[in-house]
mmCIF file of N, CA and C in Angstrom:
data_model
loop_
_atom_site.group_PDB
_atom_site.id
_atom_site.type_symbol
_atom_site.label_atom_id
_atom_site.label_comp_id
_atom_site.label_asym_id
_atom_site.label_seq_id
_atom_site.Cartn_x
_atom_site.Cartn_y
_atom_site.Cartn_z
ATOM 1 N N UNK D 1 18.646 -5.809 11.467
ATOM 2 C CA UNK D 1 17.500 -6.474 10.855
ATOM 3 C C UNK D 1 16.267 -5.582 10.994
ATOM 4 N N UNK D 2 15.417 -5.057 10.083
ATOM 5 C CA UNK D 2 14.426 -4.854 9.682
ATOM 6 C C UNK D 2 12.948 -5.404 10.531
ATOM 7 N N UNK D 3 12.363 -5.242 10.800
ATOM 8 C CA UNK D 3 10.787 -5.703 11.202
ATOM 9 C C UNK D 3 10.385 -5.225 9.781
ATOM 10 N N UNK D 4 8.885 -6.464 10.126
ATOM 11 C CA UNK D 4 8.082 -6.743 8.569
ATOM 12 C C UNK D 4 7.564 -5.314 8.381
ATOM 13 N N UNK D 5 7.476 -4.154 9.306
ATOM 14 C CA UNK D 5 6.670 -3.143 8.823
ATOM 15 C C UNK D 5 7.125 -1.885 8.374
ATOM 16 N N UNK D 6 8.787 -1.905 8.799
ATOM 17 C CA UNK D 6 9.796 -0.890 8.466
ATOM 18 C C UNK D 6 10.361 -1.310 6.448
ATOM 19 N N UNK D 7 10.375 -2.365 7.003
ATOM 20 C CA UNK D 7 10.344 -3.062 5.357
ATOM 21 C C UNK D 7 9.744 -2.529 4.336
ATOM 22 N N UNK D 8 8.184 -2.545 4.972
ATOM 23 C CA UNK D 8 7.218 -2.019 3.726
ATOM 24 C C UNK D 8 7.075 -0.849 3.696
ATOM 25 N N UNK D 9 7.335 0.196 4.882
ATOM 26 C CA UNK D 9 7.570 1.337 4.831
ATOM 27 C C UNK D 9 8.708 1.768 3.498
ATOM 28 N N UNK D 10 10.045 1.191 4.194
ATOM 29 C CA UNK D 10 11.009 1.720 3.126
ATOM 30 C C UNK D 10 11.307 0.939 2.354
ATOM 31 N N UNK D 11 10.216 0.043 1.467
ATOM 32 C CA UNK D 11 9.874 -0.171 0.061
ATOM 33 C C UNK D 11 8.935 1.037 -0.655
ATOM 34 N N UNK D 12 7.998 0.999 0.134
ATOM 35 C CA UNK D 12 7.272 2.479 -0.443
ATOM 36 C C UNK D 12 7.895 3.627 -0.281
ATOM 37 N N UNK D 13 8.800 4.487 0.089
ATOM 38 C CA UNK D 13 9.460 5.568 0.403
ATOM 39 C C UNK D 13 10.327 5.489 -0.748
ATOM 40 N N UNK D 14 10.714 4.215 -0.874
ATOM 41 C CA UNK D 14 11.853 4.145 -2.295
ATOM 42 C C UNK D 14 11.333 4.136 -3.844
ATOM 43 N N UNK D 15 9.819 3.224 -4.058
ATOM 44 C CA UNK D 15 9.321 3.886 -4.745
ATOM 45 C C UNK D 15 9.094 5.163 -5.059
ATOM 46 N N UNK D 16 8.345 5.939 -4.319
ATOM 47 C CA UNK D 16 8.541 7.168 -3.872
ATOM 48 C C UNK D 16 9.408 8.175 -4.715
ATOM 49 N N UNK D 17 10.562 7.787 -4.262
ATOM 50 C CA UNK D 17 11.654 8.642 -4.665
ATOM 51 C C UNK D 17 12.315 8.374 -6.101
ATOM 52 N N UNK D 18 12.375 6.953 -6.429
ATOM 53 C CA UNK D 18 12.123 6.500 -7.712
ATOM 54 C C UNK D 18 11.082 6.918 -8.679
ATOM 55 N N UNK D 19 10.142 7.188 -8.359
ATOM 56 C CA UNK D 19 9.176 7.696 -9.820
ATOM 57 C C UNK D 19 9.035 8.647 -9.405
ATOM 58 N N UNK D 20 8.914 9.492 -8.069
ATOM 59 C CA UNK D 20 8.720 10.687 -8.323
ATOM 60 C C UNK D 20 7.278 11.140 -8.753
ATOM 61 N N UNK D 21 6.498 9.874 -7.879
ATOM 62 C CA UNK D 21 5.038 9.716 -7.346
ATOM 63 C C UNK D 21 4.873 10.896 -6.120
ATOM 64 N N UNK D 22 4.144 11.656 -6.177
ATOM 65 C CA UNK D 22 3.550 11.739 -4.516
ATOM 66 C C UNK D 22 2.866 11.140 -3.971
ATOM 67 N N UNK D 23 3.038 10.918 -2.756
ATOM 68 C CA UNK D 23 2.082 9.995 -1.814
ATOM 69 C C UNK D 23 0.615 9.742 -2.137
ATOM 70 N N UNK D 24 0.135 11.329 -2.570
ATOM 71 C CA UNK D 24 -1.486 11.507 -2.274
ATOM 72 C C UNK D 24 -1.899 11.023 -3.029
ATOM 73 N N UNK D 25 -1.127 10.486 -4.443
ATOM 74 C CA UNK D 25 -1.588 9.594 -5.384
ATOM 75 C C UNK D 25 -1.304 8.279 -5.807
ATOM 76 N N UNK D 26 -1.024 7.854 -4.399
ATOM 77 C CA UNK D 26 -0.457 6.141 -4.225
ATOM 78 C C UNK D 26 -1.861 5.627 -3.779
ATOM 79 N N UNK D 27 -2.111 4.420 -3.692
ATOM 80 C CA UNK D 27 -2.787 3.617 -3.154
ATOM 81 C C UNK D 27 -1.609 1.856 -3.067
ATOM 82 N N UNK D 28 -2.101 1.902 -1.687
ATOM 83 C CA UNK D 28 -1.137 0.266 -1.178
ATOM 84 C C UNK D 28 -2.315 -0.922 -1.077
ATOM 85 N N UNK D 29 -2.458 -1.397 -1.944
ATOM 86 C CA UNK D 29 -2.985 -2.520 -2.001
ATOM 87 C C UNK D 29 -2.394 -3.782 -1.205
ATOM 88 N N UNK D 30 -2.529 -4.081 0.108
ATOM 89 C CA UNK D 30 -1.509 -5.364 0.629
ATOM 90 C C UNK D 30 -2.930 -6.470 1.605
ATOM 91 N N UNK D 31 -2.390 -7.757 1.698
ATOM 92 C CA UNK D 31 -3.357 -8.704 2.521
ATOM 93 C C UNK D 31 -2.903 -8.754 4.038
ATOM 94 N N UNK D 32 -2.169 -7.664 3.992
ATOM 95 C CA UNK D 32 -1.754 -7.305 5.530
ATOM 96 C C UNK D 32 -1.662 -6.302 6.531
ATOM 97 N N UNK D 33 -2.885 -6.320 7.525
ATOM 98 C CA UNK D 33 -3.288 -4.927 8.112
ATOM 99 C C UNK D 33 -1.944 -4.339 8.565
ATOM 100 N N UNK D 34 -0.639 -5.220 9.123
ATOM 101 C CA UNK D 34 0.250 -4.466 9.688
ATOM 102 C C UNK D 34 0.834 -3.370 8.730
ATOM 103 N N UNK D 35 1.198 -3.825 7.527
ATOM 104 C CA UNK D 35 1.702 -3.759 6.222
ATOM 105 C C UNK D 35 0.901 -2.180 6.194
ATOM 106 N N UNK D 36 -0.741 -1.953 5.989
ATOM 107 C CA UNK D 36 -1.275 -1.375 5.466
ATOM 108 C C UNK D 36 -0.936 0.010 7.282
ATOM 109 N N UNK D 37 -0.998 -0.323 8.433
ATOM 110 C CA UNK D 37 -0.636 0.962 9.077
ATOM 111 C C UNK D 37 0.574 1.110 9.495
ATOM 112 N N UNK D 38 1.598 0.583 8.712
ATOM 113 C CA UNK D 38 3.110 1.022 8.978
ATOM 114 C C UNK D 38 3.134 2.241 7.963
ATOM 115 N N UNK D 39 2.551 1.982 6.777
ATOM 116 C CA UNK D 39 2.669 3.590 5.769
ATOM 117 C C UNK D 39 1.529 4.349 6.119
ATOM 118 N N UNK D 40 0.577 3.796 6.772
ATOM 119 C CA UNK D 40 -0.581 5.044 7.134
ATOM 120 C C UNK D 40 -0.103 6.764 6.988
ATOM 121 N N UNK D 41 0.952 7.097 7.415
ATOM 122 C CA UNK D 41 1.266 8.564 7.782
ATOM 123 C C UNK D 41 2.335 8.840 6.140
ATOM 124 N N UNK D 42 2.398 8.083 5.468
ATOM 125 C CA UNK D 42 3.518 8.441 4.015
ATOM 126 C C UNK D 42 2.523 8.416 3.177
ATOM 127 N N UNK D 43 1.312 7.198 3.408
ATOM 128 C CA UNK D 43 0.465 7.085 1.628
ATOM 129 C C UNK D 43 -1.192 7.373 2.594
ATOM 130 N N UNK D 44 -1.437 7.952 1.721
ATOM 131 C CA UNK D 44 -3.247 8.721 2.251
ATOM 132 C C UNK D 44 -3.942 7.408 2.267
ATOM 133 N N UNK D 45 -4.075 6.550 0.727
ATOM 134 C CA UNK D 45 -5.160 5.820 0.492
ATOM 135 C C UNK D 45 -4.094 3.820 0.576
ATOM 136 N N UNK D 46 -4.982 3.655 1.710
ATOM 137 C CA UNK D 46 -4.326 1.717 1.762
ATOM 138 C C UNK D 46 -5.699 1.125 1.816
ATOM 139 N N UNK D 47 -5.652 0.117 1.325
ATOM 140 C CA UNK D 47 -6.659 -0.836 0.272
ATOM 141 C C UNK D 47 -5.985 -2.586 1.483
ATOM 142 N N UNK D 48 -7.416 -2.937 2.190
ATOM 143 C CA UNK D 48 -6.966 -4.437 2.663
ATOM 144 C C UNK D 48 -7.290 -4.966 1.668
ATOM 145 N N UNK D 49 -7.030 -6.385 1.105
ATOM 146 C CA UNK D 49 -7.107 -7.048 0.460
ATOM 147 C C UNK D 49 -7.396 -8.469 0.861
ATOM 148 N N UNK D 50 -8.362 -9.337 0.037
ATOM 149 C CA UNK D 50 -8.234 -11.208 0.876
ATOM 150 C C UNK D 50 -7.221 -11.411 0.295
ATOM 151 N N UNK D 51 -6.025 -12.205 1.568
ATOM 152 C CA UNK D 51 -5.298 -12.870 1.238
ATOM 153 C C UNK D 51 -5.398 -14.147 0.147
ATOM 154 N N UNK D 52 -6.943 -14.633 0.103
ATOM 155 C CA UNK D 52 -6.677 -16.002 -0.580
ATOM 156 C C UNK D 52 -7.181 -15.329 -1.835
ATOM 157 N N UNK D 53 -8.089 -14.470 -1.928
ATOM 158 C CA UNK D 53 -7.854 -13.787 -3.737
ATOM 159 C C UNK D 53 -7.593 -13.522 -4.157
ATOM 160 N N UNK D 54 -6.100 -12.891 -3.577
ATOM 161 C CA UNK D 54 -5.192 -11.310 -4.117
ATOM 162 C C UNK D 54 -6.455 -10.468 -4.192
ATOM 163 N N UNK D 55 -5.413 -9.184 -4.975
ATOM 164 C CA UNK D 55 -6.588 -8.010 -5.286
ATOM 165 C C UNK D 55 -7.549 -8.622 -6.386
ATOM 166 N N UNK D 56 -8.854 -7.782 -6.475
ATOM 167 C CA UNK D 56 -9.849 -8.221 -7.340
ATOM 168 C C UNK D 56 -10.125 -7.125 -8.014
ATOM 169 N N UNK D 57 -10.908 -7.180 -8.798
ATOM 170 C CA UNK D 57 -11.724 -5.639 -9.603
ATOM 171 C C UNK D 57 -12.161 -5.368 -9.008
ATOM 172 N N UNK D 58 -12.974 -5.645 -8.194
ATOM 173 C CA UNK D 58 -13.317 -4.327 -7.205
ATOM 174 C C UNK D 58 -12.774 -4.168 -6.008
ATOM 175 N N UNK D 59 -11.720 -4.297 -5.696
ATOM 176 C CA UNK D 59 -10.847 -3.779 -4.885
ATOM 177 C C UNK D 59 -10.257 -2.952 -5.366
ATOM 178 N N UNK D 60 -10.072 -2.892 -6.913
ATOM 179 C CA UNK D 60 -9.437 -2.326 -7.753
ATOM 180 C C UNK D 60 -10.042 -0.974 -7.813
ATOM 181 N N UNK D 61 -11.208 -1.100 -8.308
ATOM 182 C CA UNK D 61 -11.961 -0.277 -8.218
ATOM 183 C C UNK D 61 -12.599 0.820 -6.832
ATOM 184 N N UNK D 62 -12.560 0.275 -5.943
ATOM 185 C CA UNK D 62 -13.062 0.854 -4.709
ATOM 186 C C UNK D 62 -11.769 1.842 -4.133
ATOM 187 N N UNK D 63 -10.503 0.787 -4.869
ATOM 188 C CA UNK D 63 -9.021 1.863 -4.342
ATOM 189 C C UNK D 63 -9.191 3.480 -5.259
ATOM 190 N N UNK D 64 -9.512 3.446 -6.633
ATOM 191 C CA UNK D 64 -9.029 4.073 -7.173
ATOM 192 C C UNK D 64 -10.466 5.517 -6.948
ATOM 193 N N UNK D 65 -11.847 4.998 -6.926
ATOM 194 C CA UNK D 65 -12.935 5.818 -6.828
ATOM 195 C C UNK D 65 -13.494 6.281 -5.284
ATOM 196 N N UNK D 66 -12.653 5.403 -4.364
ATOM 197 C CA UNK D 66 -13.177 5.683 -3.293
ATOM 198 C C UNK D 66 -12.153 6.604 -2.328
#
């Protein structure tokens, strides 16, 4: 069994290898700090998010310019 943070790790790693993204041009948008430093060291840019808004435009925005 998996922990919640190996999970999201190797969901993003499989993306990854599926599109044939590099990391440095991912951004992880998630409402979960664990979520967001289990890939810290695979994806450069992670984005917290409010859980009760989902992402917003300017979260949207702050991921992609900041």
């Amino acid at each position: 069994m998996y922990t919640k943070e190996k999970t999201k790790l190797q969901h993003c790693q499989e993306i990854i290898k599926k599109s044939n993204i590099t990391p440095e041009f991912m951004i992880l948008f998630d409402d979960d700090q664990e979520n967001l430093d289990s890939v810290k060291n695979l994806i450069n840019k992670t984005i917290l998010v409010n859980k009760d808004n989902q992402i917003t435009f300017e979260d949207f925005i702050f991921g992609i310019f900041n």
